[in-house]
CSV table of C-alpha atoms in Angstrom, one decimal:
chain,number,residue,atom,x,y,z
A,1280,MET,CA,-101.6,174.7,60.5
A,1281,ALA,CA,-103.1,176.7,63.4
A,1282,SER,CA,-104.1,180.2,64.1
A,1283,ASN,CA,-105.3,182.0,67.2
A,1284,ILE,CA,-106.0,185.4,68.6
A,1285,ALA,CA,-104.7,186.6,71.9
A,1286,LYS,CA,-103.8,189.6,73.9
A,1287,ARG,CA,-102.4,189.4,77.4
A,1288,SER,CA,-100.9,192.5,78.9
A,1289,LEU,CA,-97.5,193.0,77.4
A,1290,PHE,CA,-97.3,189.5,76.0
A,1291,ARG,CA,-99.0,187.5,73.3
A,1292,ALA,CA,-100.2,184.0,74.1
A,1293,ILE,CA,-99.7,181.3,71.6
A,1294,GLY,CA,-100.2,177.5,71.7
A,1295,THR,CA,-97.6,174.8,71.7
A,1296,ARG,CA,-97.7,171.4,70.1
A,1297,GLY,CA,-97.2,168.0,71.6
A,1298,TYR,CA,-93.9,167.4,69.9
A,1299,ALA,CA,-92.3,169.8,72.3
A,1300,GLN,CA,-92.8,167.2,75.0
A,1301,LEU,CA,-90.4,164.8,73.4
A,1302,SER,CA,-87.4,166.8,74.8
A,1303,PRO,CA,-86.9,169.6,77.4
A,1304,VAL,CA,-87.8,172.9,75.8
A,1305,SER,CA,-86.6,175.1,78.7
A,1306,GLY,CA,-83.9,177.5,77.6
A,1307,THR,CA,-82.4,180.4,79.5
A,1308,THR,CA,-83.4,184.0,79.9
A,1309,SER,CA,-79.8,185.1,80.2
A,1310,TYR,CA,-79.1,185.9,76.6
A,1311,ASP,CA,-78.2,188.9,74.5
A,1312,VAL,CA,-80.6,190.4,71.9
A,1313,LYS,CA,-79.1,191.7,68.7
A,1314,THR,CA,-81.1,194.3,66.8
A,1315,SER,CA,-80.2,195.6,63.4
A,1316,LEU,CA,-82.0,197.8,60.8
A,1317,LEU,CA,-81.9,197.0,57.1
A,1318,SER,CA,-81.6,199.7,54.4
A,1319,ASN,CA,-85.4,199.3,53.8
A,1320,LYS,CA,-86.1,200.0,57.5
A,1321,LEU,CA,-87.1,196.4,58.3
A,1322,VAL,CA,-86.1,195.6,61.9
A,1323,VAL,CA,-84.2,192.3,62.5
A,1324,VAL,CA,-83.9,190.8,65.9
A,1325,ALA,CA,-81.9,187.7,66.8
A,1326,ALA,CA,-81.2,185.9,70.1
A,1327,GLU,CA,-79.8,182.6,71.2
A,1328,ASN,CA,-81.8,181.2,74.2
A,1329,GLU,CA,-80.2,177.7,74.2
A,1330,SER,CA,-83.5,175.9,73.6
A,1331,PRO,CA,-83.8,172.9,71.3
A,1332,ILE,CA,-86.9,174.6,69.9
A,1333,ALA,CA,-86.3,177.5,67.5
A,1334,ARG,CA,-88.8,180.1,66.6
A,1335,VAL,CA,-88.9,182.7,63.8
A,1336,SER,CA,-91.6,185.3,63.5
A,1337,ILE,CA,-92.4,187.8,60.8
A,1338,VAL,CA,-94.4,190.7,62.4
A,1339,PHE,CA,-96.3,193.4,60.7
A,1340,ARG,CA,-97.7,196.6,62.2
A,1341,ALA,CA,-101.0,195.9,60.5
A,1342,GLY,CA,-103.5,195.1,63.3
A,1343,ALA,CA,-107.2,195.9,63.6
A,1344,ARG,CA,-106.5,199.6,64.4
A,1345,ASN,CA,-105.7,200.1,60.7
A,1346,GLU,CA,-109.1,199.0,59.5
A,1347,THR,CA,-111.5,201.5,58.0
A,1348,ALA,CA,-115.3,201.5,57.8
A,1349,GLU,CA,-115.0,200.0,54.3
A,1350,ASN,CA,-112.8,197.0,55.3
A,1351,VAL,CA,-113.7,196.5,59.0
A,1352,GLY,CA,-113.0,192.9,60.1
A,1353,VAL,CA,-110.3,192.4,57.4
A,1354,THR,CA,-107.6,191.5,60.0
A,1355,HIS,CA,-109.7,188.7,61.4
A,1356,VAL,CA,-110.1,187.3,57.9
A,1357,LEU,CA,-106.4,187.7,57.3
A,1358,ARG,CA,-105.5,185.7,60.4
A,1359,VAL,CA,-107.9,182.9,59.4
A,1360,ALA,CA,-106.6,182.9,55.9
A,1361,ALA,CA,-103.0,182.1,57.0
A,1362,GLY,CA,-101.8,179.1,55.1
A,1363,LEU,CA,-104.0,179.5,52.0
A,1364,SER,CA,-102.3,179.1,48.6
A,1365,THR,CA,-99.7,181.7,47.7
A,1366,ARG,CA,-98.0,182.8,44.5
A,1367,ASN,CA,-95.6,179.9,44.5
A,1368,LYS,CA,-97.1,177.3,46.8
A,1369,SER,CA,-100.4,175.5,47.0
A,1370,GLN,CA,-102.3,175.2,50.3
A,1371,PHE,CA,-101.6,171.5,50.3
A,1372,ALA,CA,-97.9,172.0,49.7
A,1373,ILE,CA,-97.6,174.5,52.6
A,1374,VAL,CA,-99.4,172.2,55.1
A,1375,ARG,CA,-97.7,169.0,54.0
A,1376,ASN,CA,-94.1,170.3,53.9
A,1377,ILE,CA,-94.4,172.1,57.3
A,1378,GLN,CA,-95.9,169.0,58.9
A,1379,GLN,CA,-93.5,166.7,57.2
A,1380,VAL,CA,-90.5,168.2,59.1
A,1381,GLY,CA,-92.5,168.4,62.4
A,1382,ALA,CA,-92.8,172.2,62.5
A,1383,ASN,CA,-95.8,174.4,63.3
A,1384,LEU,CA,-96.9,177.7,61.7
A,1385,ILE,CA,-99.1,180.0,63.8
A,1386,ALA,CA,-100.8,183.2,62.9
A,1387,THR,CA,-101.7,185.7,65.6
A,1388,ALA,CA,-103.4,189.1,65.5
A,1389,ASP,CA,-104.3,191.9,67.8
A,1390,ARG,CA,-105.1,195.6,67.5
A,1391,GLU,CA,-101.5,196.5,66.7
A,1392,THR,CA,-99.9,193.6,64.9
A,1393,ILE,CA,-100.3,190.5,62.7
A,1394,SER,CA,-97.5,187.9,63.1
A,1395,TYR,CA,-96.6,184.7,61.4
A,1396,THR,CA,-94.5,182.4,63.7
A,1397,LEU,CA,-92.7,179.2,62.7
A,1398,GLU,CA,-91.6,176.9,65.5
A,1399,GLY,CA,-90.0,173.5,65.7
A,1400,THR,CA,-86.6,171.9,66.1
A,1401,ARG,CA,-83.8,174.0,64.7
A,1402,GLN,CA,-83.3,171.7,61.7
A,1403,ALA,CA,-87.0,171.7,61.0
A,1404,VAL,CA,-87.3,175.5,61.2
A,1405,GLU,CA,-84.4,176.0,58.8
A,1406,GLN,CA,-86.0,173.7,56.3
A,1407,ALA,CA,-89.4,175.3,56.6
A,1408,LEU,CA,-88.3,179.0,56.4
A,1409,PRO,CA,-89.2,179.3,52.7
A,1410,PHE,CA,-92.8,178.4,53.5
A,1411,LEU,CA,-93.0,181.0,56.3
A,1412,ALA,CA,-91.9,183.6,53.8
A,1413,GLU,CA,-94.5,182.5,51.4
A,1414,VAL,CA,-97.4,182.6,53.9
A,1415,ALA,CA,-96.4,186.0,55.2
A,1416,THR,CA,-95.5,187.9,52.1
A,1417,GLN,CA,-96.8,186.1,49.0
A,1418,GLN,CA,-100.5,185.9,49.5
A,1419,VAL,CA,-102.9,185.8,46.6
A,1420,PHE,CA,-106.2,185.1,48.3
A,1421,LYS,CA,-107.9,183.1,45.6
A,1422,PRO,CA,-111.6,183.9,45.7
A,1423,TRP,CA,-112.8,180.3,46.0
A,1424,GLU,CA,-110.5,179.8,49.0
A,1425,VAL,CA,-111.6,183.0,50.7
A,1426,VAL,CA,-115.2,182.1,50.3
A,1427,GLU,CA,-114.6,178.9,52.3
A,1428,LEU,CA,-113.4,180.9,55.3
A,1429,SER,CA,-117.0,182.0,56.2
A,1430,ASP,CA,-117.8,178.9,58.3
A,1431,ARG,CA,-114.6,179.3,60.4
A,1432,LEU,CA,-115.4,183.0,61.0
A,1433,LYS,CA,-118.9,182.2,62.1
A,1434,LEU,CA,-117.6,179.5,64.5
A,1435,GLU,CA,-115.1,181.9,66.1
A,1436,LEU,CA,-117.8,184.5,66.5
A,1437,ALA,CA,-120.2,181.9,68.1
A,1438,VAL,CA,-117.7,180.7,70.7
A,1439,ARG,CA,-116.5,184.0,72.0
A,1440,PRO,CA,-116.7,184.1,75.8
A,1441,LEU,CA,-118.7,187.0,77.2
A,1442,GLN,CA,-115.6,188.2,79.1
A,1443,VAL,CA,-113.7,188.6,75.8
A,1444,ARG,CA,-116.7,190.4,74.4
A,1445,ALA,CA,-116.6,192.8,77.4
A,1446,VAL,CA,-113.0,193.7,76.8
A,1447,ASP,CA,-113.7,194.1,73.1
A,1448,LEU,CA,-116.5,196.6,73.9
A,1449,LEU,CA,-114.2,198.3,76.4
A,1450,HIS,CA,-111.8,199.2,73.6
A,1451,LYS,CA,-114.8,200.4,71.5
A,1452,ALA,CA,-116.0,202.7,74.2
A,1453,ALA,CA,-112.5,203.9,75.1
A,1454,PHE,CA,-111.1,204.7,71.6
A,1455,ARG,CA,-114.2,204.6,69.3
A,1456,THR,CA,-112.2,204.1,66.1
A,1457,GLY,CA,-108.7,202.8,65.5
A,1458,LEU,CA,-107.9,200.9,68.7
A,1459,GLY,CA,-111.6,200.7,69.2
A,1460,ASN,CA,-111.9,198.4,66.2
A,1461,SER,CA,-112.9,194.8,67.2
A,1462,LEU,CA,-110.6,191.9,66.9
A,1463,PHE,CA,-113.5,190.0,65.3
A,1464,VAL,CA,-115.2,190.5,62.0
A,1465,PRO,CA,-118.8,191.8,62.4
A,1466,LYS,CA,-121.5,189.4,61.3
A,1467,PHE,CA,-122.7,191.7,58.5
A,1468,GLN,CA,-119.1,191.5,56.9
A,1469,ILE,CA,-118.8,187.8,56.7
A,1470,GLY,CA,-118.7,186.8,53.1
A,1471,LYS,CA,-118.3,190.4,52.0
A,1472,ILE,CA,-114.6,190.9,52.4
A,1473,SER,CA,-113.3,190.0,48.9
A,1474,SER,CA,-110.0,188.9,47.7
A,1475,GLU,CA,-109.3,192.4,46.3
A,1476,THR,CA,-110.0,193.9,49.8
A,1477,LEU,CA,-107.5,191.5,51.4
A,1478,GLN,CA,-104.9,192.2,48.7
A,1479,HIS,CA,-105.2,196.0,49.0
A,1480,TYR,CA,-104.9,195.8,52.8
A,1481,VAL,CA,-101.8,193.7,52.6
A,1482,ALA,CA,-100.3,196.0,50.0
A,1483,SER,CA,-100.9,199.0,52.2
A,1484,ASN,CA,-99.7,197.6,55.5
A,1485,PHE,CA,-97.4,194.7,54.9
A,1486,VAL,CA,-94.5,197.0,54.0
A,1487,SER,CA,-90.9,197.1,55.1
A,1488,GLY,CA,-91.1,200.2,57.3
A,1489,ARG,CA,-93.9,198.5,59.4
A,1490,SER,CA,-92.4,195.1,59.8
A,1491,ALA,CA,-89.8,193.1,61.8
A,1492,VAL,CA,-88.2,189.6,61.6
A,1493,VAL,CA,-87.4,187.9,64.9
A,1494,GLY,CA,-85.4,184.8,65.3
A,1495,LEU,CA,-85.0,182.9,68.6
A,1496,GLY,CA,-82.6,180.0,68.7
A,1497,LEU,CA,-81.5,180.6,65.1
A,1498,ASP,CA,-78.2,182.0,63.8
A,1499,GLU,CA,-78.3,185.8,63.3
A,1500,ALA,CA,-77.0,185.4,59.7
A,1501,LYS,CA,-79.9,183.2,58.8
A,1502,VAL,CA,-82.4,185.5,60.3
A,1503,LYS,CA,-80.9,188.4,58.3
A,1504,GLN,CA,-80.9,186.3,55.2
A,1505,LEU,CA,-84.6,185.6,55.6
A,1506,ALA,CA,-85.3,189.3,56.2
A,1507,GLN,CA,-83.4,190.3,53.1
A,1508,SER,CA,-85.2,187.8,51.0
A,1509,LEU,CA,-88.7,189.1,51.8
A,1510,SER,CA,-90.5,190.8,49.0
A,1511,LEU,CA,-91.9,193.9,50.7
A,1512,SER,CA,-92.8,197.3,49.4
A,1513,ASP,CA,-90.2,199.8,50.5
A,1514,ASN,CA,-92.2,202.4,52.4
A,1515,ASP,CA,-93.4,203.3,55.9
A,1516,GLY,CA,-97.2,203.2,55.4
A,1517,VAL,CA,-99.5,205.4,57.4
A,1518,ASN,CA,-99.9,205.5,61.2
A,1519,ASN,CA,-103.4,206.2,62.5
A,1520,ALA,CA,-103.8,208.2,65.7
A,1521,SER,CA,-106.2,206.7,68.2
A,1522,PRO,CA,-106.4,208.9,71.4
A,1523,TYR,CA,-108.1,207.8,74.5
A,1524,LYS,CA,-111.6,209.3,74.8
A,1525,GLY,CA,-113.5,207.2,77.4
A,1526,GLY,CA,-117.2,206.3,77.4
A,1527,GLU,CA,-119.7,203.5,78.1
A,1528,ILE,CA,-121.2,200.6,76.2
A,1529,ARG,CA,-123.8,198.2,77.6
A,1530,SER,CA,-124.9,194.9,75.9
A,1531,ASP,CA,-127.8,193.4,77.9
A,1532,LYS,CA,-128.0,189.7,76.9
A,1533,GLY,CA,-129.8,188.4,80.0
A,1534,GLY,CA,-128.7,185.2,81.7
A,1535,ASP,CA,-127.4,184.8,85.3
A,1536,PHE,CA,-124.1,186.6,85.1
A,1537,ALA,CA,-122.7,190.0,84.3
A,1538,PHE,CA,-119.3,190.6,82.8
A,1539,VAL,CA,-118.0,194.2,83.4
A,1540,ALA,CA,-114.7,195.7,82.2
A,1541,ILE,CA,-113.7,199.0,83.7
A,1542,ALA,CA,-110.5,200.8,82.7
A,1543,GLY,CA,-108.7,204.1,82.3
A,1544,GLU,CA,-105.9,205.4,80.1
A,1545,GLY,CA,-102.8,203.3,80.5
A,1546,ALA,CA,-99.2,203.5,79.1
A,1547,PRO,CA,-97.9,203.2,75.6
A,1548,VAL,CA,-95.2,200.6,74.7
A,1549,THR,CA,-93.0,203.4,73.5
A,1550,ASN,CA,-92.7,204.8,77.0
A,1551,ALA,CA,-90.9,201.8,78.7
A,1552,LYS,CA,-90.9,203.3,82.2
A,1553,GLU,CA,-94.7,203.9,82.2
A,1554,ALA,CA,-95.5,200.6,80.5
A,1555,VAL,CA,-93.6,198.6,83.1
A,1556,ALA,CA,-95.2,200.6,85.9
A,1557,ALA,CA,-98.6,199.8,84.4
A,1558,ALA,CA,-97.7,196.1,84.4
A,1559,VAL,CA,-96.7,196.2,88.0
A,1560,LEU,CA,-99.9,198.0,88.8
A,1561,GLN,CA,-101.9,195.2,87.2
A,1562,ARG,CA,-100.2,192.7,89.5
A,1563,ALA,CA,-100.6,194.9,92.5
A,1564,LEU,CA,-104.3,195.2,91.8
A,1565,GLY,CA,-104.4,191.4,91.5
A,1566,VAL,CA,-104.7,188.9,88.6
A,1567,GLY,CA,-106.2,186.0,90.5
A,1568,PRO,CA,-104.6,183.3,92.8
A,1569,GLN,CA,-100.9,182.8,92.3
A,1570,ILE,CA,-100.9,179.3,93.8
A,1571,LYS,CA,-102.3,176.4,91.9
A,1572,TRP,CA,-105.8,175.3,93.1
A,1573,SER,CA,-105.9,178.2,95.5
A,1574,THR,CA,-108.8,180.6,95.7
A,1575,SER,CA,-106.9,183.3,97.6
A,1576,ASP,CA,-105.8,186.5,96.0
A,1577,ASN,CA,-103.9,189.1,98.0
A,1578,GLY,CA,-104.4,191.9,95.4
A,1579,ILE,CA,-105.8,195.3,96.2
A,1580,LEU,CA,-108.9,194.7,94.2
A,1581,SER,CA,-110.0,191.4,95.8
A,1582,LYS,CA,-109.5,192.8,99.3
A,1583,ALA,CA,-111.5,195.8,98.6
A,1584,ILE,CA,-114.5,194.1,97.1
A,1585,ALA,CA,-114.4,190.8,99.0
A,1586,GLY,CA,-117.3,191.8,101.2
A,1587,ALA,CA,-119.5,193.2,98.5
A,1588,SER,CA,-120.9,189.8,97.5
A,1589,SER,CA,-121.9,186.6,99.4
A,1590,GLU,CA,-121.9,184.7,96.1
A,1591,PRO,CA,-118.7,183.5,94.2
A,1592,PHE,CA,-117.3,185.9,91.7
A,1593,ALA,CA,-114.1,186.4,89.8
A,1594,SER,CA,-112.0,189.5,89.4
A,1595,SER,CA,-108.8,190.4,87.6
A,1596,ALA,CA,-106.8,193.5,86.7
A,1597,ILE,CA,-106.2,194.1,83.0
A,1598,ASN,CA,-103.4,195.9,81.2
A,1599,ALA,CA,-103.1,196.5,77.5
A,1600,ASN,CA,-100.2,198.5,75.9
A,1601,TYR,CA,-100.2,200.0,72.4
A,1602,SER,CA,-97.8,202.2,70.5
A,1603,ASP,CA,-99.4,205.5,71.6
A,1604,THR,CA,-101.6,204.7,74.5
A,1605,GLY,CA,-103.0,201.9,76.6
A,1606,LEU,CA,-105.7,200.7,79.1
A,1607,VAL,CA,-105.4,199.7,82.8
A,1608,GLY,CA,-108.4,198.5,84.8
A,1609,VAL,CA,-110.3,195.5,86.0
A,1610,LEU,CA,-112.5,192.8,84.7
A,1611,LEU,CA,-115.4,191.4,86.8
A,1612,ALA,CA,-117.5,188.3,86.3
A,1613,ALA,CA,-120.3,188.0,88.9
A,1614,PRO,CA,-123.8,186.8,89.4
A,1615,ALA,CA,-126.2,189.5,88.2
A,1616,ARG,CA,-127.6,190.1,91.8
A,1617,SER,CA,-124.1,191.0,93.1
A,1618,ALA,CA,-122.6,192.8,90.1
A,1619,GLY,CA,-123.7,196.3,91.1
A,1620,LYS,CA,-121.9,196.4,94.4
A,1621,LEU,CA,-118.8,194.8,93.0
A,1622,VAL,CA,-118.6,197.4,90.2
A,1623,GLU,CA,-119.0,200.2,92.8
A,1624,GLY,CA,-116.1,198.8,94.8
A,1625,ALA,CA,-113.9,198.3,91.8
A,1626,VAL,CA,-114.4,201.9,90.7
A,1627,LYS,CA,-113.5,203.2,94.2
A,1628,VAL,CA,-110.2,201.3,94.0
A,1629,LEU,CA,-109.4,202.8,90.6
A,1630,LYS,CA,-110.3,206.3,91.6
A,1631,SER,CA,-108.5,206.1,95.0
A,1632,GLY,CA,-105.0,206.6,93.5
A,1633,SER,CA,-103.7,204.8,96.6
A,1634,VAL,CA,-101.2,201.9,96.5
A,1635,SER,CA,-98.8,200.9,99.3
A,1636,ASP,CA,-95.2,200.0,99.2
A,1637,ALA,CA,-96.1,196.4,100.2
A,1638,ASP,CA,-98.5,196.1,97.3
A,1639,VAL,CA,-95.9,197.4,94.8
A,1640,ALA,CA,-93.2,195.0,96.2
A,1641,ARG,CA,-95.6,192.1,95.8
A,1642,GLY,CA,-96.6,193.3,92.3
A,1643,LYS,CA,-93.0,193.5,91.2
A,1644,ALA,CA,-92.1,190.1,92.5
A,1645,GLN,CA,-95.1,188.5,90.8
A,1646,LEU,CA,-94.5,190.2,87.5
A,1647,LYS,CA,-90.8,189.4,87.4
A,1648,ALA,CA,-91.4,185.8,88.3
A,1649,SER,CA,-94.1,185.5,85.6
A,1650,VAL,CA,-92.0,187.2,83.0
A,1651,LEU,CA,-88.9,185.0,83.6
A,1652,LEU,CA,-91.0,181.7,83.8
A,1653,GLU,CA,-93.0,182.4,80.7
A,1654,LEU,CA,-90.0,183.5,78.6
A,1655,GLU,CA,-87.9,180.5,79.4
A,1656,SER,CA,-89.3,178.3,76.6
A,1657,GLY,CA,-89.3,181.1,74.0
A,1658,SER,CA,-92.9,181.0,72.9
A,1659,ARG,CA,-93.7,184.2,74.8
A,1660,ALA,CA,-90.2,185.7,74.1
A,1661,VAL,CA,-90.6,185.7,70.4
A,1662,GLN,CA,-93.9,187.4,70.7
A,1663,LEU,CA,-92.6,190.0,73.1
A,1664,LEU,CA,-89.5,190.7,71.0
A,1665,GLY,CA,-91.5,191.0,67.9
A,1666,THR,CA,-94.0,193.5,69.4
A,1667,GLN,CA,-91.1,195.6,70.8
A,1668,ALA,CA,-89.3,195.5,67.4
A,1669,VAL,CA,-92.2,196.5,65.2
A,1670,LEU,CA,-93.6,199.1,67.5
A,1671,THR,CA,-90.4,200.7,68.9
A,1672,GLY,CA,-87.7,199.7,66.4
A,1673,ALA,CA,-85.7,197.9,69.1
A,1674,ALA,CA,-85.9,195.0,71.5
A,1675,ILE,CA,-84.6,194.2,75.0
A,1676,SER,CA,-83.8,190.9,76.6
A,1677,PRO,CA,-85.8,189.3,79.4
A,1678,CYS,CA,-83.0,190.1,81.8
A,1679,GLU,CA,-83.2,193.8,80.8
A,1680,LEU,CA,-86.9,193.7,81.3
A,1681,ALA,CA,-86.4,192.1,84.7
A,1682,SER,CA,-84.1,195.0,85.6
A,1683,ALA,CA,-86.7,197.5,84.4
A,1684,ILE,CA,-89.2,195.9,86.7
A,1685,ASP,CA,-86.8,196.2,89.7
A,1686,SER,CA,-86.4,199.9,89.0
A,1687,VAL,CA,-90.1,200.7,89.3
A,1688,THR,CA,-91.0,202.8,92.4
A,1689,THR,CA,-94.1,203.2,94.4
A,1690,GLY,CA,-94.5,206.7,93.0
A,1691,ASP,CA,-94.4,205.3,89.4
A,1692,VAL,CA,-97.2,202.8,90.1
A,1693,ARG,CA,-99.2,205.4,92.0
A,1694,ASN,CA,-98.9,207.8,89.0
A,1695,ALA,CA,-100.2,205.0,86.7
A,1696,LEU,CA,-103.2,204.4,88.9
A,1697,GLN,CA,-104.0,208.1,89.2
A,1698,LYS,CA,-103.8,208.5,85.4
A,1699,ALA,CA,-106.1,205.6,84.9
A,1700,GLY,CA,-108.6,206.9,87.5
A,1701,LYS,CA,-109.0,210.3,85.9
A,1702,LYS,CA,-111.5,209.2,83.3
A,1703,LEU,CA,-112.9,205.7,83.4
A,1704,THR,CA,-114.5,203.7,80.6
A,1705,ILE,CA,-117.1,201.0,81.3
A,1706,ALA,CA,-118.3,198.1,79.1
A,1707,ALA,CA,-120.7,195.5,80.3
A,1708,VAL,CA,-122.2,192.3,78.8
A,1709,GLY,CA,-124.8,189.9,80.2
A,1710,ASN,CA,-127.5,190.5,82.8
A,1711,LEU,CA,-127.1,194.1,83.6
A,1712,SER,CA,-130.1,194.6,85.9
A,1713,THR,CA,-128.0,195.8,88.9
A,1714,VAL,CA,-124.9,197.2,87.0
A,1715,PRO,CA,-124.9,201.0,87.5
A,1716,TYR,CA,-124.5,203.4,84.6
A,1717,ALA,CA,-121.2,205.3,84.4
A,1718,ASP,CA,-122.8,208.6,85.5
A,1719,GLU,CA,-124.1,206.9,88.6
A,1720,LEU,CA,-120.7,206.0,89.9
A,1721,LYS,CA,-118.8,208.4,92.1
């Protein structure tokens, strides 16, 4: 049993197990995606990618943005609690039976969604489907099992990299509440989120109108059969608005380095044209070297700030898309002495609103190659399809996504950059002795 937490641009990152190395797992990205809507408004997506590894995901629109002041941190606890005893199965039975057939069950969570994904050979997945349904929809959260999660939660808080903390604070400054909620439970809440709190959150958010079932490499009839068998409340739940507001948060922790995240308003998933343009903008700005072992990055950002520091530093564009808004910007990691100049240079890039045809062409090529390479095996594909299905009610294939990337123009990317540069948000963690405040940046 495994669980992780990840958010990368339009895609979710999940781990793979060693058993996948026993046979080729590469499939094809040239496949049709079939989407249907059940009478209870549950979205069902099925696709055949010709991979020997099948994946089925049950996704709920129940991410951290739905937390309130009373239950803040509950989604982190839910993710860690994946695989605990359910109404019909014990924790031991779940783990033993899934491992016995050589499958893997992964729980992921972000600000929008919580998903439970089963992966393995096609035969193994079919055998383990009842356990996926149990884990995702039949939770009971026995108090003595919930109490035992505290050590795991403390460990995950302790090992958070500062760059992850910077992006977390970036959301807090940009949205304050809703999407501003952290992906991690606050320390003061550890041990205080009860079984009743977890049950109430699941009952309110794990409902048919806020869920989707995605099958990749599994017959459409079997995916529908699983979806129809789920015991979910028949309602739509409540959607919480979380408009972009902008702001600044600084967390001075000393040390030798500063981690600074700078971003403006991005694009929502529901606006496909803007979302793809924002993804191309991210690549045009630069996400690091594209050649293994290389230190060269031809992005707009790295070229603009290369001369600002004589010491080594790292920079990467960031892009996060949500149902109603998003973030586009940059993340810097630099020695404290150089951080100030680098931040000033990055802000100038974001406020310039300038991007060339050559930069857009390079960004489109890099994004398309990355999308098609990552989606071949299916682990990224099931996450992307699940996010699309639960947030928009439909899903498109990788080939359709590649075509959407091709249709992006320089004007679309320039508009995305100008939108982001209108009102910037800054979050910084580490040694901030040279990092300028937001009102000092022009």
